[in-house]
Coordinates of N, CA and C in Angstrom, one line a residue:
X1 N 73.3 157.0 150.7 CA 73.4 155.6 151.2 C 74.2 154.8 150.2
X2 N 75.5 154.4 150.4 CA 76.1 152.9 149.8 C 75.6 151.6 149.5
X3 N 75.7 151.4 148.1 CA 75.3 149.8 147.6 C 75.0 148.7 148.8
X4 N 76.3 148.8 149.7 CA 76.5 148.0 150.6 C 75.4 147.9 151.7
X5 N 75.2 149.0 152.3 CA 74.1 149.5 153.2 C 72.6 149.1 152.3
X6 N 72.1 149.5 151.5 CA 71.1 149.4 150.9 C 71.0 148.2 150.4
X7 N 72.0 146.8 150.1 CA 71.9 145.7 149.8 C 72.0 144.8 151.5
X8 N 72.4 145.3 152.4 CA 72.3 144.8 153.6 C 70.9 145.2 154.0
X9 N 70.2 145.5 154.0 CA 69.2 146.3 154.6 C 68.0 145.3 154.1
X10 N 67.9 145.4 152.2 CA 67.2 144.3 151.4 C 67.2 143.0 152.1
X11 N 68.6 142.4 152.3 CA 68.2 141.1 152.9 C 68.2 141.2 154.3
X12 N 68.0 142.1 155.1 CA 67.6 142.2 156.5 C 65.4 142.2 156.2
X13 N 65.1 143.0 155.2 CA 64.2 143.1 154.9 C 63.4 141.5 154.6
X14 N 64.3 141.1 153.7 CA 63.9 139.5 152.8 C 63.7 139.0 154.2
X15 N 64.8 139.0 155.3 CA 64.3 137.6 156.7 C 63.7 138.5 157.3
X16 N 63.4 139.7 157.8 CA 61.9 139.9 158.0 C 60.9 139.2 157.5
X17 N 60.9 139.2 156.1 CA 59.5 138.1 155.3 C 59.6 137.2 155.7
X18 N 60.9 136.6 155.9 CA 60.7 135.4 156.0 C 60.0 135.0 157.7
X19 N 60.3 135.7 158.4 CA 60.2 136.0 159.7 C 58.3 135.9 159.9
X20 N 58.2 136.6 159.6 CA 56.5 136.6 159.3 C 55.8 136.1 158.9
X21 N 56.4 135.2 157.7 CA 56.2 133.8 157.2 C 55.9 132.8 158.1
X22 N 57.1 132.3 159.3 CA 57.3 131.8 159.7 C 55.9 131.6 160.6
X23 N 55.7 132.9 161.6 CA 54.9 133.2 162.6 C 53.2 133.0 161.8
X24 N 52.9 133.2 160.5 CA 51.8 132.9 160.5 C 51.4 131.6 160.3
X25 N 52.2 130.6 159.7 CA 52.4 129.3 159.4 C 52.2 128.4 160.8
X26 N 53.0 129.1 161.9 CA 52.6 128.5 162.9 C 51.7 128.8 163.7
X27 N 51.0 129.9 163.5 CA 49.7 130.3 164.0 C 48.4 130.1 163.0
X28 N 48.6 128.9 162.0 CA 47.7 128.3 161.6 C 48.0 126.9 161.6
X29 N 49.2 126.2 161.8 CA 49.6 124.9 161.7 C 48.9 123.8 162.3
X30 N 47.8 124.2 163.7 CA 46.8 123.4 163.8 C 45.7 123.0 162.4
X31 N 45.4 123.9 162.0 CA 44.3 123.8 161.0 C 44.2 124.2 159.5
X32 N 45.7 124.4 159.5 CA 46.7 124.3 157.5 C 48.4 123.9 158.1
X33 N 48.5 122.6 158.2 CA 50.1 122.0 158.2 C 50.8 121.8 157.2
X34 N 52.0 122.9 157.7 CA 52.7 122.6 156.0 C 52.9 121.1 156.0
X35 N 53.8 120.6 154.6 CA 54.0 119.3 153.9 C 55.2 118.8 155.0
X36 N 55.4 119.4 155.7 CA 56.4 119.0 156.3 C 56.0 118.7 157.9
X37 N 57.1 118.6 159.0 CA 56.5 117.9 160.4 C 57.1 119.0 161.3
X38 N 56.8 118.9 162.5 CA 56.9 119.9 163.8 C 58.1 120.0 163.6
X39 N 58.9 119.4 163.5 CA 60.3 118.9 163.5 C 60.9 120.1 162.7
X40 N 60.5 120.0 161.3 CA 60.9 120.8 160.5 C 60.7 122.5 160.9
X41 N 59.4 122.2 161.2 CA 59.2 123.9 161.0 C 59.7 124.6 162.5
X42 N 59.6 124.0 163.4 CA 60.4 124.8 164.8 C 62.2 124.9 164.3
X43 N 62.5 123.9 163.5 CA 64.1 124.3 163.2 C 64.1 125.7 161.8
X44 N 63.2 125.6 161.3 CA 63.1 126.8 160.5 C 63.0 128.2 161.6
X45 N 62.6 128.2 162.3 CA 62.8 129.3 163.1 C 64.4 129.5 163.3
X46 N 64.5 129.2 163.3 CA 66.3 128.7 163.6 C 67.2 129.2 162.3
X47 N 66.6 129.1 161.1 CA 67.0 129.4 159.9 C 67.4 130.6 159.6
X48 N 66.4 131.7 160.1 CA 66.0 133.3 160.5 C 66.0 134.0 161.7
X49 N 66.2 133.6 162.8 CA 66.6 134.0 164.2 C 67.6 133.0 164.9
X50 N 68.7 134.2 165.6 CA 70.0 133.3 165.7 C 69.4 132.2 167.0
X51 N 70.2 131.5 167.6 CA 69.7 130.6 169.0 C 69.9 131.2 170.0
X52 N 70.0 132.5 169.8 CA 70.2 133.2 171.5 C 70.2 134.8 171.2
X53 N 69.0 134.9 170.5 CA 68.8 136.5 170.1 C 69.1 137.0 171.1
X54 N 69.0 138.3 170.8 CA 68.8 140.1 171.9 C 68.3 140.7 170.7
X55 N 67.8 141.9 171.8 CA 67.1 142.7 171.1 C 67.9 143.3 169.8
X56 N 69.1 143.1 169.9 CA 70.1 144.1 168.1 C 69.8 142.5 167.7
X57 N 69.3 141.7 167.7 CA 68.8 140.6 166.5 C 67.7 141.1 165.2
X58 N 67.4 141.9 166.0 CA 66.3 142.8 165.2 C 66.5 144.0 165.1
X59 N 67.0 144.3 164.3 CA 67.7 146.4 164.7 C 66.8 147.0 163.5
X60 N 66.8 148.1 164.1 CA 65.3 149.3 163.4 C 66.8 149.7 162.3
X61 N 66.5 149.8 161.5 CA 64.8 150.7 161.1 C 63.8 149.4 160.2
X62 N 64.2 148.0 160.1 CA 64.0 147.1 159.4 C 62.6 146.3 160.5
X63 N 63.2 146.8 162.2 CA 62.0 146.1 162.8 C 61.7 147.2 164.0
X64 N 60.5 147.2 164.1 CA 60.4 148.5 165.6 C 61.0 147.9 167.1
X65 N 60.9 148.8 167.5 CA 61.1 148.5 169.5 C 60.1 147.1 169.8
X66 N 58.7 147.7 169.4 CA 57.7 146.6 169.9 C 57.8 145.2 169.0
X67 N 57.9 145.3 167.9 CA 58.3 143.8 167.1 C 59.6 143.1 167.2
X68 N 60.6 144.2 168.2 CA 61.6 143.4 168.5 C 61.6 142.5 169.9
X69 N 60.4 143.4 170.6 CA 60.6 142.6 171.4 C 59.4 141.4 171.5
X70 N 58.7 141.3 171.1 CA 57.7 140.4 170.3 C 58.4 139.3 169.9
X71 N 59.3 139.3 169.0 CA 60.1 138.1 168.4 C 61.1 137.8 169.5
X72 N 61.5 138.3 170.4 CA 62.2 137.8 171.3 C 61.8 137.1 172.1
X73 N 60.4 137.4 172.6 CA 59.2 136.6 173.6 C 58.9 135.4 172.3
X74 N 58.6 135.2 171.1 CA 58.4 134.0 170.4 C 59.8 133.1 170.6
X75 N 61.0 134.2 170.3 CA 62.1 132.7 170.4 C 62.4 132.3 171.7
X76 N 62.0 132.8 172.8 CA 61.9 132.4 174.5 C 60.7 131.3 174.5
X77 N 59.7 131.5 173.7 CA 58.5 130.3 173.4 C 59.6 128.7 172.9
X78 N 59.9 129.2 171.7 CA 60.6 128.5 170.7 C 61.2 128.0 171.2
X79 N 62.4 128.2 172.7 CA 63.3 127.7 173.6 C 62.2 126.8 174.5
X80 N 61.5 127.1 175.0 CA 60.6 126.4 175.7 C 60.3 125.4 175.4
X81 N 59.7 125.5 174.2 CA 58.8 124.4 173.5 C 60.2 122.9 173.2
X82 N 61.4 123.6 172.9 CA 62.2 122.7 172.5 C 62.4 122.0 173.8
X83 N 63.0 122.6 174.8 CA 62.9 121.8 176.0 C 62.5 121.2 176.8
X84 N 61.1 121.2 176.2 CA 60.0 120.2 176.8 C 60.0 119.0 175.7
X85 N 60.3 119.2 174.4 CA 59.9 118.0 173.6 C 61.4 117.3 173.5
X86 N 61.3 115.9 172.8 CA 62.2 115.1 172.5 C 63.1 115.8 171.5
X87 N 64.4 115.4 171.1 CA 65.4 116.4 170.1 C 64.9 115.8 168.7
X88 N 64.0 114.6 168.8 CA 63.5 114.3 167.7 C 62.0 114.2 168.0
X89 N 60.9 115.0 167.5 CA 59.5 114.7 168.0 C 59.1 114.0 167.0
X90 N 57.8 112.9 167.6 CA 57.9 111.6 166.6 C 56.1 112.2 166.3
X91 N 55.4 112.4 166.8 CA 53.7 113.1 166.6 C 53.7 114.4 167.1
X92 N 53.3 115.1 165.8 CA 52.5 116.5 166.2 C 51.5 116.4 166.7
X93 N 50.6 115.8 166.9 CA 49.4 116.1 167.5 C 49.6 115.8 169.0
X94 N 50.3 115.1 169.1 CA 51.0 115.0 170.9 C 52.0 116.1 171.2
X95 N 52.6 116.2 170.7 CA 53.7 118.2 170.8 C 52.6 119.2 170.8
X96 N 51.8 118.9 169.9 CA 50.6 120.1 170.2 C 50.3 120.0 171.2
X97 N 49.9 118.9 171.9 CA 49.1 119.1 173.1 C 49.4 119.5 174.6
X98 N 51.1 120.1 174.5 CA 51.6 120.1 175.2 C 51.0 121.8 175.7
X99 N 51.7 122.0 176.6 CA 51.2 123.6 177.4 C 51.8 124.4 176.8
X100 N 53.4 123.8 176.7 CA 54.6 124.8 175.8 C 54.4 125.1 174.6
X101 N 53.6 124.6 173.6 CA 52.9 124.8 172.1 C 51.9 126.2 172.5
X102 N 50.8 125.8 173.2 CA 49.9 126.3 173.5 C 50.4 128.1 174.0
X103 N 51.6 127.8 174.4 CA 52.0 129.3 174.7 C 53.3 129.5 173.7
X104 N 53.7 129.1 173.0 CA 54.1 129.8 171.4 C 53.0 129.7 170.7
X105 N 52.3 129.4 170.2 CA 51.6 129.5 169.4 C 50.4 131.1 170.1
X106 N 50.8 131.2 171.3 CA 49.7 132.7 171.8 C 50.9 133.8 171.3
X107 N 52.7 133.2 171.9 CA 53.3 133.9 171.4 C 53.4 134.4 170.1
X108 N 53.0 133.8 169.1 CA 52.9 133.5 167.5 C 52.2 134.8 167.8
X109 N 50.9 134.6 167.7 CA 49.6 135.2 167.4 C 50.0 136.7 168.0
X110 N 50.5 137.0 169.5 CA 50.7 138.6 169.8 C 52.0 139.1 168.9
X111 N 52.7 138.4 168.2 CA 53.8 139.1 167.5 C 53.1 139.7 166.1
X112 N 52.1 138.1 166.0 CA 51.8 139.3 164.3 C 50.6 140.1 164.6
X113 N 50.3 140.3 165.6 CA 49.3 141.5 166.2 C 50.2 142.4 165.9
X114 N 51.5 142.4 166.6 CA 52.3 143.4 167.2 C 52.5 144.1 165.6
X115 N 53.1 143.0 164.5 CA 53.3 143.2 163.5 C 52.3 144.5 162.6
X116 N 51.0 143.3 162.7 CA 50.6 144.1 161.7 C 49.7 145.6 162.2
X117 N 49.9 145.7 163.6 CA 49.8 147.1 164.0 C 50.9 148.1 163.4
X118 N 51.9 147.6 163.3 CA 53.0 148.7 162.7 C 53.4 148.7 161.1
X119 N 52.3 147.8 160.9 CA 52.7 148.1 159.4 C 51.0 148.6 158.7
X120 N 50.3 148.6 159.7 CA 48.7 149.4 159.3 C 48.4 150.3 160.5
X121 N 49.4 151.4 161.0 CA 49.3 152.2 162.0 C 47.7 152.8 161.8

């Protein structure tokens, strides 16, 4: 395997973490919020998944079949959620209480199911 290949792979690896990162932060953000606002952390998704994945957004051997399509159903949430709220949301606790939160955040929670099934087979 080439430098090239094996240093592409590492930072396909690194935004996995970061990816994972992302999804447990918001599947606690009701009850541990980061320092920051709704605002911030739905555009962080954005940071690490392009605005219009497919499934080669995630290509094996760095993510499986089932965690690819997991993260595809979160950034279909993540599309959702944005187009029900304002391009600037002014309270989290009112974006929360929306329906579209309530179903990313279930999305959240079946991806790192999905997750940590394939990384503790």
């Amino acid at each position: 395997m080439s430098e090239g290949v094996k240093s592409s792979e590492l930072i396909q690896q690194r935004v996995r973490q970061r990816i994972v990162e992302w999804l447990e932060m918001v599947a606690e953000y009701p009850s541990d919020p980061p320092p920051w606002d709704l605002n911030e952390t739905i555009n962080q998704w954005y940071d690490w998944s392009p605005d219009h994945p497919t499934k080669d957004s995630y290509p094996a051997p760095i993510y499986s079949e089932n965690e690819a399509q997991a993260l595809l159903s979160v950034g279909t949430a993540v599309d959702v959620f944005c187009q029900a709220t304002p391009a600037t949301m002014r309270g989290d606790s009112q974006e929360m209480a929306r329906p579209e939160w309530i179903e990313l955040v279930g999305s959240v929670r079946q991806a790192l199911q999905v997750i940590a099934h394939q990384e503790n087979p």
